[in-house]
Amino acid sequence: MTNNKERLYTLWRELYPENTTVKLDDFLSELNRKTSSGEEEPTDWYKDAVIYSLYVDLFNKDFSGLIDKLDYLEDLGVNCLWLLPILDSPMRDAGFDIRNYDRIRADLLGLPENFEKEEQEAVFGNFLKEAHSRGIRVIFDVAINHTSDQNPWFQEAKKSEDNPYRNYYIWSKDTSLYGEARLLFKGIEDSNWEPLGDWYYFHRFFSFQPDLNYKNPDVLLAMSKNLLYWQSMGVDGFRADAIPYLWKEKGTSCENLPKTHTIVKFFRAILDYVQPGSLLLAEACQKPKEVVKYMGNGDECHAAYHFPLMPMMFKAIAMGNRQPIIHTLSPEVTPEIPAIGQWLTFLRVHDELSLELVYVSEEDRKYIHEHYCHKPEWDFRVGEGISARLSELFQRDERKIALSYSLMLTITGSPVVYYGDEFGKLNDEAYYREQIQKTGKDDTRFLVRGRIDWQKLENDLKDPENFHAKVYQTIKSLLNTRKEHPAFGRGETQFLEVLSADGQPAENILAYLRTTPEENILVLNNLSDKTVEVNHPLPDNHVFVLNLNGFAYNEDKHTFTLEPHGFVWLGVL
């Protein structure tokens, strides 16, 4: 703890060399640090996490409804919930436009708009208690780069140039400032500057989301205070949204700048100073060589999404070839991460299937877009993404859905399941149209959101021949197997070259070992639409099935047969 305190002062001086430490002194003096209670919780719990991402309201109305479904989630095999934006918001960007950082939206709490803080803490605190009692941890989104234009800070800032909150944001009369910063919402926004009176304010996302000015130390401390409030309530971690853009400098791209990393280190140090073990998760849509920098030397974020792996899983299945995945996870593309670090793998999240050229080549972008954008209205940002649910991308092919999950759950890191994908939820066009009317923005990402109709789902799941029931039973089985074997989250990954029965390299089979000192697991995935027979890759070892789909073992020939898009997970002795 003492080291963390010293570190906070060091980081403060890096960010604000011309400022005294008086503000930091005062801030730290007011903190309530948690004292050790003897038995310490593991601080690397996220390495064993099976994460489920959901919108509380779309999943089941409010926190009371979510409590009602905690048993469903526990049975599914989930041990960590990632709550998509829950903080107070006008909801023009699905909650990523935050109005108040210390308040949850009233509708999610089931409370009137003018609720007292104590009422919030009772309702949300009860939800946390119920989740934790089932061994389910809880993390949630915090957009730390920008706020809503309805945030009280911005409402004050726009009143006058000498308002105390004016410097919480970035203002200029010269819109060529930060001209090298790319336009992130190409096709939706036409500038990073928005006029307001005689001035313009800077924004990297929607025009109603002004960027915060971290050159002002008050902003850093205000955001830290918000994180610490939720930590004190029992939240297990935070997904730091849009972190590459925090610090801006003239003549740069305003992405991944050194002082952005200093800010992230400060947030990590302040959380560790008060109570070690709170996860800080980086949402950095960048190449792995940039993303790993957000883990620092184990002193920034604990974990980060492996964005390039996601599209390469889709490409590998479309090609029926293992090379896209092997190349992406090779050291030249994916550098080593700190010992405490962890990749998060995913197939779909609340956004589009991203094909940003920052980490996907033009050739790959074109190939994936052509193979998976089955309808023109799914296009996002002029070819840079596809707005479609997993089941839609795979055209409701149960085997491909299962295969994609086999890859995500076993290849590296900790997996993220997007709500509804466990039963093959489809695009929600009615919700998409509803949100266009509400927000005034034609954002096709709303297709991949939408509500769950629990009564309909329960009826579907009772019919074993129903598409949703088939997907659900398969994914549930895979998730629970995954949760039982720490090697999937903590083991090394060693790719194996498998030979077909005729002795030729089987490029359509992705095979690998996941190994820890205590456990060895062999995984084989048939990426193709053909039945493939391969030689036993470890003929001197005894193997036993952990999970499978379309797999058979020929004991006489010592070969494995994998049906089209089949797979098997094998324990190795």
XYZ file of C-alpha atoms in Angstrom:
573
model
C 0.000 0.000 0.000
C 2.856 2.381 0.847
C 4.407 1.683 -2.554
C 1.082 2.468 -4.222
C 0.934 5.787 -2.384
C 4.441 6.712 -3.483
C 3.540 5.640 -6.996
C 0.504 7.922 -7.016
C 2.726 10.916 -6.291
C 5.193 9.886 -8.993
C 2.436 9.556 -11.573
C 0.870 12.853 -10.497
C 4.158 14.662 -11.103
C 4.481 13.043 -14.544
C 1.065 14.338 -15.550
C 1.158 17.731 -13.858
C 4.800 18.823 -13.419
C 3.770 22.456 -12.986
C 1.201 21.714 -10.263
C 1.800 21.167 -6.574
C 0.614 17.967 -4.873
C -1.801 19.805 -2.571
C -4.900 18.521 -4.386
C -3.592 14.958 -4.285
C -2.679 15.335 -0.592
C -6.213 16.422 0.214
C -7.755 13.681 -1.929
C -5.760 10.864 -0.330
C -6.394 12.148 3.190
C -10.128 11.595 2.712
C -9.917 7.967 1.512
C -11.073 4.995 3.557
C -8.673 2.153 2.888
C -9.725 -1.440 3.470
C -7.674 -3.184 6.152
C -6.739 -6.837 5.820
C -9.265 -9.269 7.353
C -6.882 -12.215 7.459
C -7.900 -14.520 4.590
C -7.233 -12.659 1.365
C -9.325 -13.097 -1.790
C -7.318 -14.093 -4.894
C -6.463 -10.985 -6.890
C -6.147 -12.879 -10.201
C -9.678 -14.328 -10.115
C -10.284 -13.012 -13.644
C -8.048 -15.771 -15.064
C -10.736 -18.318 -14.164
C -13.653 -16.131 -15.228
C -16.431 -17.112 -17.612
C -17.854 -13.663 -18.307
C -21.407 -12.907 -19.417
C -22.103 -9.481 -20.894
C -25.596 -7.998 -20.654
C -27.737 -4.878 -20.599
C -29.758 -5.071 -17.378
C -32.942 -3.611 -18.904
C -32.797 -5.622 -22.126
C -31.928 -8.830 -20.261
C -34.761 -8.693 -17.728
C -36.028 -5.142 -17.056
C -34.156 -4.138 -13.867
C -31.936 -5.401 -11.028
C -34.849 -7.222 -9.442
C -35.395 -9.046 -12.729
C -31.679 -9.766 -12.996
C -31.675 -11.287 -9.500
C -34.503 -13.551 -10.674
C -32.229 -14.860 -13.454
C -29.036 -15.327 -11.416
C -29.829 -19.030 -11.007
C -30.171 -19.305 -14.816
C -26.763 -17.696 -15.218
C -25.129 -19.837 -12.538
C -26.568 -22.969 -14.176
C -25.302 -21.766 -17.559
C -21.741 -21.805 -16.197
C -21.184 -18.072 -15.718
C -19.084 -16.778 -12.802
C -18.686 -13.102 -13.753
C -21.212 -10.555 -15.030
C -20.140 -7.644 -17.182
C -22.949 -5.119 -16.897
C -23.127 -2.934 -19.964
C -23.727 0.742 -19.100
C -25.856 1.122 -15.976
C -24.937 4.664 -14.923
C -27.325 7.597 -15.263
C -27.643 8.565 -18.916
C -29.956 10.179 -21.501
C -29.420 6.881 -23.420
C -28.529 8.368 -26.771
C -25.573 5.953 -27.023
C -26.943 2.959 -25.111
C -25.665 4.402 -21.839
C -22.098 5.207 -22.893
C -23.173 8.860 -22.682
C -22.947 9.242 -18.901
C -24.835 12.037 -17.173
C -23.912 11.184 -13.564
C -21.065 8.865 -12.621
C -22.279 8.175 -9.093
C -25.882 7.288 -9.939
C -27.445 4.239 -11.579
C -30.374 4.810 -13.922
C -33.570 4.957 -11.900
C -35.436 2.505 -14.132
C -32.775 -0.164 -13.497
C -33.161 0.283 -9.750
C -36.950 0.303 -9.899
C -36.921 3.682 -8.143
C -38.355 7.134 -8.938
C -36.019 9.613 -10.662
C -35.434 11.606 -7.470
C -34.241 8.634 -5.411
C -31.880 9.096 -2.477
C -28.344 7.691 -2.565
C -29.210 5.362 0.320
C -32.006 3.807 -1.771
C -29.578 3.169 -4.623
C -27.113 1.539 -2.262
C -29.829 -0.704 -0.815
C -31.069 -1.959 -4.212
C -27.700 -2.308 -5.951
C -26.057 -3.590 -2.773
C -28.674 -6.349 -2.533
C -28.015 -7.347 -6.139
C -24.254 -7.544 -5.448
C -24.892 -9.672 -2.357
C -27.110 -12.084 -4.323
C -24.564 -12.388 -7.150
C -21.613 -12.880 -4.807
C -23.514 -15.540 -2.842
C -23.620 -17.605 -6.056
C -19.923 -17.137 -6.757
C -20.651 -14.568 -9.484
C -18.500 -11.444 -9.583
C -19.707 -8.172 -11.092
C -17.917 -5.636 -13.270
C -19.395 -2.750 -15.227
C -18.656 -0.176 -17.909
C -17.306 3.267 -17.195
C -16.784 5.623 -20.134
C -13.771 7.578 -18.893
C -12.880 9.427 -22.102
C -16.094 11.421 -22.509
C -19.409 12.300 -20.895
C -22.906 13.085 -22.070
C -23.547 16.697 -23.034
C -26.224 16.486 -20.316
C -23.604 15.832 -17.619
C -23.705 18.595 -14.948
C -20.015 19.270 -15.611
C -20.747 20.083 -19.253
C -23.926 21.959 -18.450
C -21.830 24.237 -16.246
C -18.898 24.366 -18.678
C -20.957 25.758 -21.529
C -22.353 28.634 -19.451
C -19.275 30.840 -19.746
C -15.557 30.812 -20.504
C -14.673 31.461 -16.867
C -16.938 28.804 -15.381
C -14.991 26.496 -12.975
C -16.011 23.477 -15.064
C -15.030 25.001 -18.408
C -11.627 23.318 -18.291
C -13.176 19.883 -17.716
C -13.555 19.791 -21.513
C -11.556 20.798 -24.604
C -12.533 24.035 -26.347
C -11.115 25.834 -29.364
C -11.994 28.324 -32.065
C -9.483 26.602 -34.350
C -10.939 23.317 -35.654
C -7.613 22.359 -37.221
C -6.356 21.608 -33.701
C -5.795 17.847 -33.314
C -6.315 17.567 -37.072
C -4.316 14.317 -37.150
C -6.909 12.568 -34.946
C -8.868 10.168 -37.158
C -12.649 10.301 -37.392
C -13.822 7.232 -35.464
C -17.479 7.358 -36.504
C -16.949 7.697 -40.227
C -20.289 7.862 -42.008
C -22.067 8.962 -38.803
C -20.127 12.065 -37.730
C -18.300 14.409 -40.106
C -15.966 16.163 -37.643
C -14.299 15.802 -34.227
C -15.382 19.365 -33.390
C -18.907 20.496 -32.556
C -19.911 24.178 -32.585
C -21.387 25.781 -29.478
C -21.763 29.562 -29.649
C -18.465 31.106 -30.761
C -16.502 28.017 -29.705
C -16.143 24.372 -30.658
C -15.755 21.458 -28.276
C -13.771 18.316 -29.075
C -15.320 14.833 -29.290
C -13.982 11.517 -30.629
C -17.321 9.725 -30.641
C -20.824 11.152 -31.056
C -21.224 14.928 -31.059
C -23.300 14.671 -27.857
C -20.299 13.062 -26.068
C -17.714 15.796 -25.365
C -14.231 14.509 -24.481
C -12.886 15.125 -21.002
C -9.736 17.186 -20.510
C -7.307 15.142 -18.417
C -4.766 17.969 -18.557
C -6.938 19.358 -15.770
C -6.046 17.438 -12.552
C -9.558 18.000 -11.200
C -10.865 15.669 -13.914
C -8.459 12.889 -12.895
C -9.455 13.160 -9.242
C -13.181 13.384 -10.014
C -13.026 10.202 -12.090
C -10.953 8.455 -9.414
C -13.553 9.399 -6.803
C -16.283 7.796 -8.911
C -14.358 4.531 -9.344
C -13.647 4.362 -5.617
C -17.303 4.896 -4.745
C -18.360 1.824 -6.700
C -15.403 -0.181 -5.434
C -16.520 0.583 -1.871
C -19.968 -0.832 -2.681
C -18.476 -4.165 -3.708
C -18.134 -3.899 -7.496
C -15.366 -6.301 -8.562
C -13.968 -4.295 -11.448
C -14.414 -1.860 -14.294
C -14.280 -2.001 -18.061
C -12.499 1.220 -18.951
C -14.181 2.298 -22.165
C -12.219 4.012 -24.964
C -8.960 4.365 -23.036
C -6.582 4.944 -26.003
C -7.956 8.469 -26.453
C -7.599 9.957 -22.956
C -4.660 12.334 -23.543
C -4.443 14.743 -26.472
C -1.346 16.435 -27.908
C -0.944 18.724 -30.917
C 0.635 17.088 -33.944
C -0.255 13.534 -32.889
C -3.003 11.042 -33.638
C -4.214 11.556 -30.041
C -4.157 7.778 -29.561
C -1.986 5.640 -27.265
C 0.065 8.616 -26.076
C 2.498 8.086 -23.164
C 0.458 10.174 -20.746
C -2.641 8.132 -21.555
C -0.749 5.215 -20.011
C 0.164 7.401 -17.024
C -3.525 8.123 -16.419
C -4.386 4.414 -16.551
C -1.541 3.657 -14.116
C -2.947 6.278 -11.760
C -6.415 4.675 -11.810
C -4.875 1.240 -11.165
C -2.704 2.566 -8.326
C -5.585 4.360 -6.603
C -7.787 1.247 -6.735
C -4.962 -0.941 -5.407
C -4.142 1.622 -2.736
C -7.652 1.407 -1.301
C -8.443 -2.275 -1.963
C -6.330 -4.630 -4.136
C -8.179 -7.065 -6.387
C -10.451 -4.758 -8.386
C -10.189 -5.674 -12.059
C -9.295 -2.938 -14.513
C -10.163 -4.056 -18.039
C -8.865 -2.209 -21.089
C -11.215 -1.515 -23.980
C -8.555 -0.662 -26.546
C -9.570 -1.446 -30.112
C -5.983 -1.607 -31.335
C -3.307 -4.017 -32.556
C -2.025 -6.389 -29.831
C 1.393 -4.684 -29.748
C -0.414 -1.502 -28.654
C -2.973 -3.244 -26.444
C -0.329 -5.066 -24.368
C 1.058 -1.668 -23.397
C -2.184 -1.086 -21.461
C -1.118 -3.907 -19.161
C 2.214 -2.126 -18.628
C 4.566 -4.078 -16.407
C 1.597 -5.442 -14.512
C 0.841 -1.908 -13.271
C -1.909 -0.768 -15.672
C -4.920 -2.880 -16.679
C -5.117 -6.494 -15.568
C -6.759 -7.647 -18.788
C -7.621 -6.542 -22.305
C -9.699 -7.732 -25.230
C -7.867 -9.498 -28.021
C -9.622 -7.631 -30.813
C -7.736 -9.100 -33.838
C -8.309 -12.712 -32.727
C -12.079 -12.282 -33.023
C -12.255 -11.605 -36.801
C -9.558 -14.208 -37.443
C -11.735 -16.907 -35.850
C -14.457 -15.968 -38.328
C -11.967 -15.946 -41.203
C -10.530 -19.346 -40.231
C -14.005 -20.911 -40.274
C -14.857 -19.278 -43.619
C -11.555 -20.480 -45.136
C -11.551 -23.864 -43.433
C -7.920 -23.184 -42.567
C -6.013 -22.820 -39.293
C -3.405 -20.281 -40.417
C -5.301 -17.021 -39.636
C -5.535 -17.989 -35.954
C -2.000 -19.370 -35.672
C -0.558 -16.238 -37.281
C -2.600 -13.910 -35.050
C -1.423 -15.636 -31.868
C 2.209 -15.851 -33.011
C 4.766 -13.687 -31.125
C 5.198 -11.318 -34.079
C 1.521 -10.321 -33.817
C 0.657 -11.039 -30.168
C 3.503 -10.091 -27.811
C 3.955 -11.679 -24.419
C 1.841 -10.186 -21.643
C 2.755 -9.653 -17.965
C 2.388 -12.638 -15.616
C -0.713 -11.089 -14.038
C -2.152 -10.124 -17.437
C -4.961 -11.872 -19.290
C -6.507 -11.704 -22.732
C -10.287 -11.650 -23.010
C -11.625 -13.535 -26.014
C -15.008 -12.923 -27.591
C -17.059 -13.676 -30.672
C -19.707 -11.001 -30.352
C -20.293 -8.087 -28.027
C -22.724 -5.165 -27.960
C -20.975 -3.506 -30.906
C -20.480 -4.552 -34.504
C -18.136 -7.314 -35.670
C -15.330 -4.809 -35.973
C -13.096 -4.818 -39.048
C -11.212 -1.618 -38.347
C -8.107 -1.273 -40.486
C -6.136 -0.412 -37.351
C -5.796 -4.175 -36.762
C -7.302 -5.902 -39.824
C -5.700 -5.711 -43.288
C -7.723 -4.401 -46.222
C -7.627 -7.900 -47.750
C -8.931 -9.527 -44.545
C -11.573 -6.843 -44.073
C -12.894 -7.417 -47.587
C -12.821 -11.221 -47.234
C -14.657 -11.311 -43.895
C -17.168 -8.662 -44.944
C -18.012 -10.594 -48.130
C -18.426 -13.890 -46.265
C -20.484 -12.642 -43.317
C -22.349 -9.450 -44.244
C -25.326 -11.336 -45.667
C -27.574 -8.264 -45.821
C -26.618 -4.715 -46.905
C -28.333 -3.192 -43.847
C -25.839 -4.998 -41.565
C -22.981 -2.840 -42.866
C -21.401 -0.555 -40.270
C -19.102 2.415 -40.913
C -18.810 1.821 -44.653
C -17.363 -1.669 -44.605
C -15.481 -1.407 -41.318
C -17.877 -3.672 -39.469
C -20.896 -5.954 -39.573
C -23.861 -5.428 -37.256
C -25.199 -8.941 -36.771
C -25.721 -11.487 -34.026
C -23.588 -14.641 -33.967
C -26.429 -16.882 -35.132
C -27.121 -14.537 -38.057
C -23.466 -14.381 -39.108
C -23.423 -18.189 -39.264
C -26.885 -18.284 -40.892
C -28.276 -20.283 -37.955
C -25.850 -23.158 -38.525
C -25.708 -24.887 -35.129
C -22.420 -26.659 -35.884
C -20.614 -23.451 -36.849
C -21.951 -21.691 -33.752
C -20.708 -24.542 -31.553
C -17.320 -24.621 -33.318
C -16.839 -20.898 -32.850
C -17.503 -21.349 -29.129
C -15.023 -24.221 -28.979
C -12.377 -21.869 -30.348
C -13.225 -18.955 -28.069
C -13.480 -21.043 -24.900
C -10.267 -23.023 -25.289
C -7.624 -21.181 -27.266
C -6.420 -18.511 -24.831
C -7.502 -16.169 -22.040
C -10.930 -15.687 -20.433
C -14.078 -15.818 -22.595
C -16.914 -13.307 -22.894
C -20.407 -14.563 -23.732
C -22.738 -11.904 -25.125
C -26.238 -12.179 -23.710
C -28.593 -14.202 -25.880
C -25.844 -15.846 -27.925
C -26.064 -18.898 -25.659
C -29.436 -19.671 -27.257
C -28.830 -18.218 -30.717
C -30.650 -14.885 -30.302
C -31.357 -13.250 -33.664
C -31.029 -9.654 -34.855
C -33.770 -7.458 -33.404
C -35.038 -5.234 -36.203
C -37.956 -3.846 -34.193
C -35.570 -2.641 -31.465
C -33.274 -1.156 -34.136
C -36.127 0.908 -35.614
C -37.265 1.951 -32.117
C -33.797 3.259 -31.266
C -33.415 5.191 -34.525
C -36.552 7.109 -33.598
C -35.306 7.662 -30.053
C -31.712 8.717 -30.809
C -32.015 10.268 -34.261
C -28.977 8.212 -35.349
C -29.088 5.336 -37.844
C -26.753 3.141 -35.802
C -26.985 -0.453 -37.053
C -25.397 -1.741 -33.839
C -28.878 -1.609 -32.323
C -29.635 -4.709 -34.413
C -27.432 -6.790 -32.102
C -29.109 -5.575 -28.927
C -32.789 -5.951 -28.078
C -34.816 -7.557 -25.311
C -35.137 -11.185 -24.263
C -38.677 -12.556 -24.280
C -38.328 -15.004 -21.395
C -41.721 -16.657 -21.795
C -41.054 -17.402 -25.469
C -37.526 -18.554 -24.674
C -38.708 -20.923 -21.950
C -41.171 -22.478 -24.400
C -38.456 -22.786 -27.058
C -36.056 -24.478 -24.649
C -38.659 -27.148 -23.791
C -38.595 -28.396 -27.397
C -35.367 -30.375 -27.962
C -35.694 -29.960 -31.733
C -35.982 -26.165 -31.540
C -32.972 -24.255 -32.922
C -32.611 -22.183 -29.749
C -32.813 -25.275 -27.513
C -30.112 -27.068 -29.513
C -27.756 -24.100 -29.325
C -28.477 -23.551 -25.625
C -27.784 -27.137 -24.576
C -24.503 -27.203 -26.508
C -23.209 -23.864 -25.235
C -24.257 -24.599 -21.649
C -22.329 -27.872 -21.733
C -19.225 -26.171 -23.143
C -19.314 -23.320 -20.612
C -19.592 -25.654 -17.639
C -16.762 -27.849 -18.895
C -14.620 -24.787 -19.444
C -15.282 -23.535 -15.899
C -14.130 -26.840 -14.378
C -10.653 -26.761 -15.955
C -8.257 -23.955 -14.925
C -5.847 -24.884 -17.738
C -8.165 -23.145 -20.210
C -7.660 -19.809 -18.442
C -4.135 -20.227 -17.081
C -2.349 -22.719 -19.351
C 0.199 -22.224 -22.088
C -1.045 -22.748 -25.656
C 1.046 -25.021 -27.877
C -0.145 -25.469 -31.459
C 0.240 -28.930 -32.966
C 0.545 -29.951 -36.613
C -1.857 -32.803 -37.212
C -1.525 -35.300 -40.050
C -4.481 -36.662 -41.942
C -4.878 -40.452 -42.193
C -2.997 -40.376 -45.519
C -0.019 -38.663 -43.889
C -0.572 -35.139 -45.278
C -0.686 -32.018 -43.044
C -4.317 -31.312 -42.107
C -4.467 -27.527 -42.484
C -8.216 -27.605 -41.803
C -7.661 -28.939 -38.274
C -6.669 -26.467 -35.574
C -5.115 -28.498 -32.764
C -3.396 -27.335 -29.615
C -2.393 -28.292 -26.098
C -3.364 -26.194 -23.075
C -0.925 -27.014 -20.301
C -0.334 -26.189 -16.652
C 1.840 -28.165 -14.181
C -1.359 -29.825 -12.938
C -3.277 -30.441 -16.187
C -2.898 -31.059 -19.923
C -5.777 -30.662 -22.383
C -5.754 -31.455 -26.114
C -8.223 -29.624 -28.375
C -8.965 -30.408 -32.021
C -11.267 -28.240 -34.153
C -12.340 -29.096 -37.692
C -12.616 -25.712 -39.394
C -13.900 -27.170 -42.654
C -17.245 -28.375 -43.974
C -15.816 -31.834 -44.719
C -15.365 -34.922 -42.532
C -11.679 -35.285 -41.691
C -9.799 -38.315 -40.363
C -6.487 -37.566 -38.656
C -3.831 -39.539 -36.856
C -3.771 -39.415 -33.054
C -1.444 -36.438 -32.381
C -0.271 -37.868 -29.029
C -0.202 -41.643 -29.614
C 1.900 -42.329 -26.507
C -0.603 -40.656 -24.171
C -3.906 -41.823 -22.785
C -6.692 -39.322 -23.559
C -10.268 -39.022 -22.327
C -13.170 -36.873 -23.535
C -14.076 -33.665 -21.687
C -16.497 -32.428 -24.350
C -17.180 -33.092 -28.013
C -19.375 -32.384 -31.003
C -19.116 -34.594 -34.106
C -16.118 -36.676 -32.989
C -15.263 -40.397 -33.077
C -12.150 -42.381 -32.129
C -11.088 -45.425 -34.149
C -9.192 -47.559 -31.666
C -7.960 -50.048 -34.272
C -6.514 -47.427 -36.614
C -5.554 -45.013 -33.797
C -7.261 -42.154 -35.673
C -9.719 -39.400 -34.838
C -12.660 -38.607 -37.119
C -14.103 -35.105 -36.962
C -17.346 -34.388 -38.757
C -17.819 -31.046 -40.596
C -17.177 -28.270 -38.040
C -16.771 -30.891 -35.319
C -14.437 -30.625 -32.336
C -13.232 -32.452 -29.261
C -11.678 -31.461 -25.921
C -9.527 -34.234 -24.445
C -7.852 -34.613 -21.097
C -4.301 -35.973 -21.484
C -2.538 -38.333 -19.095
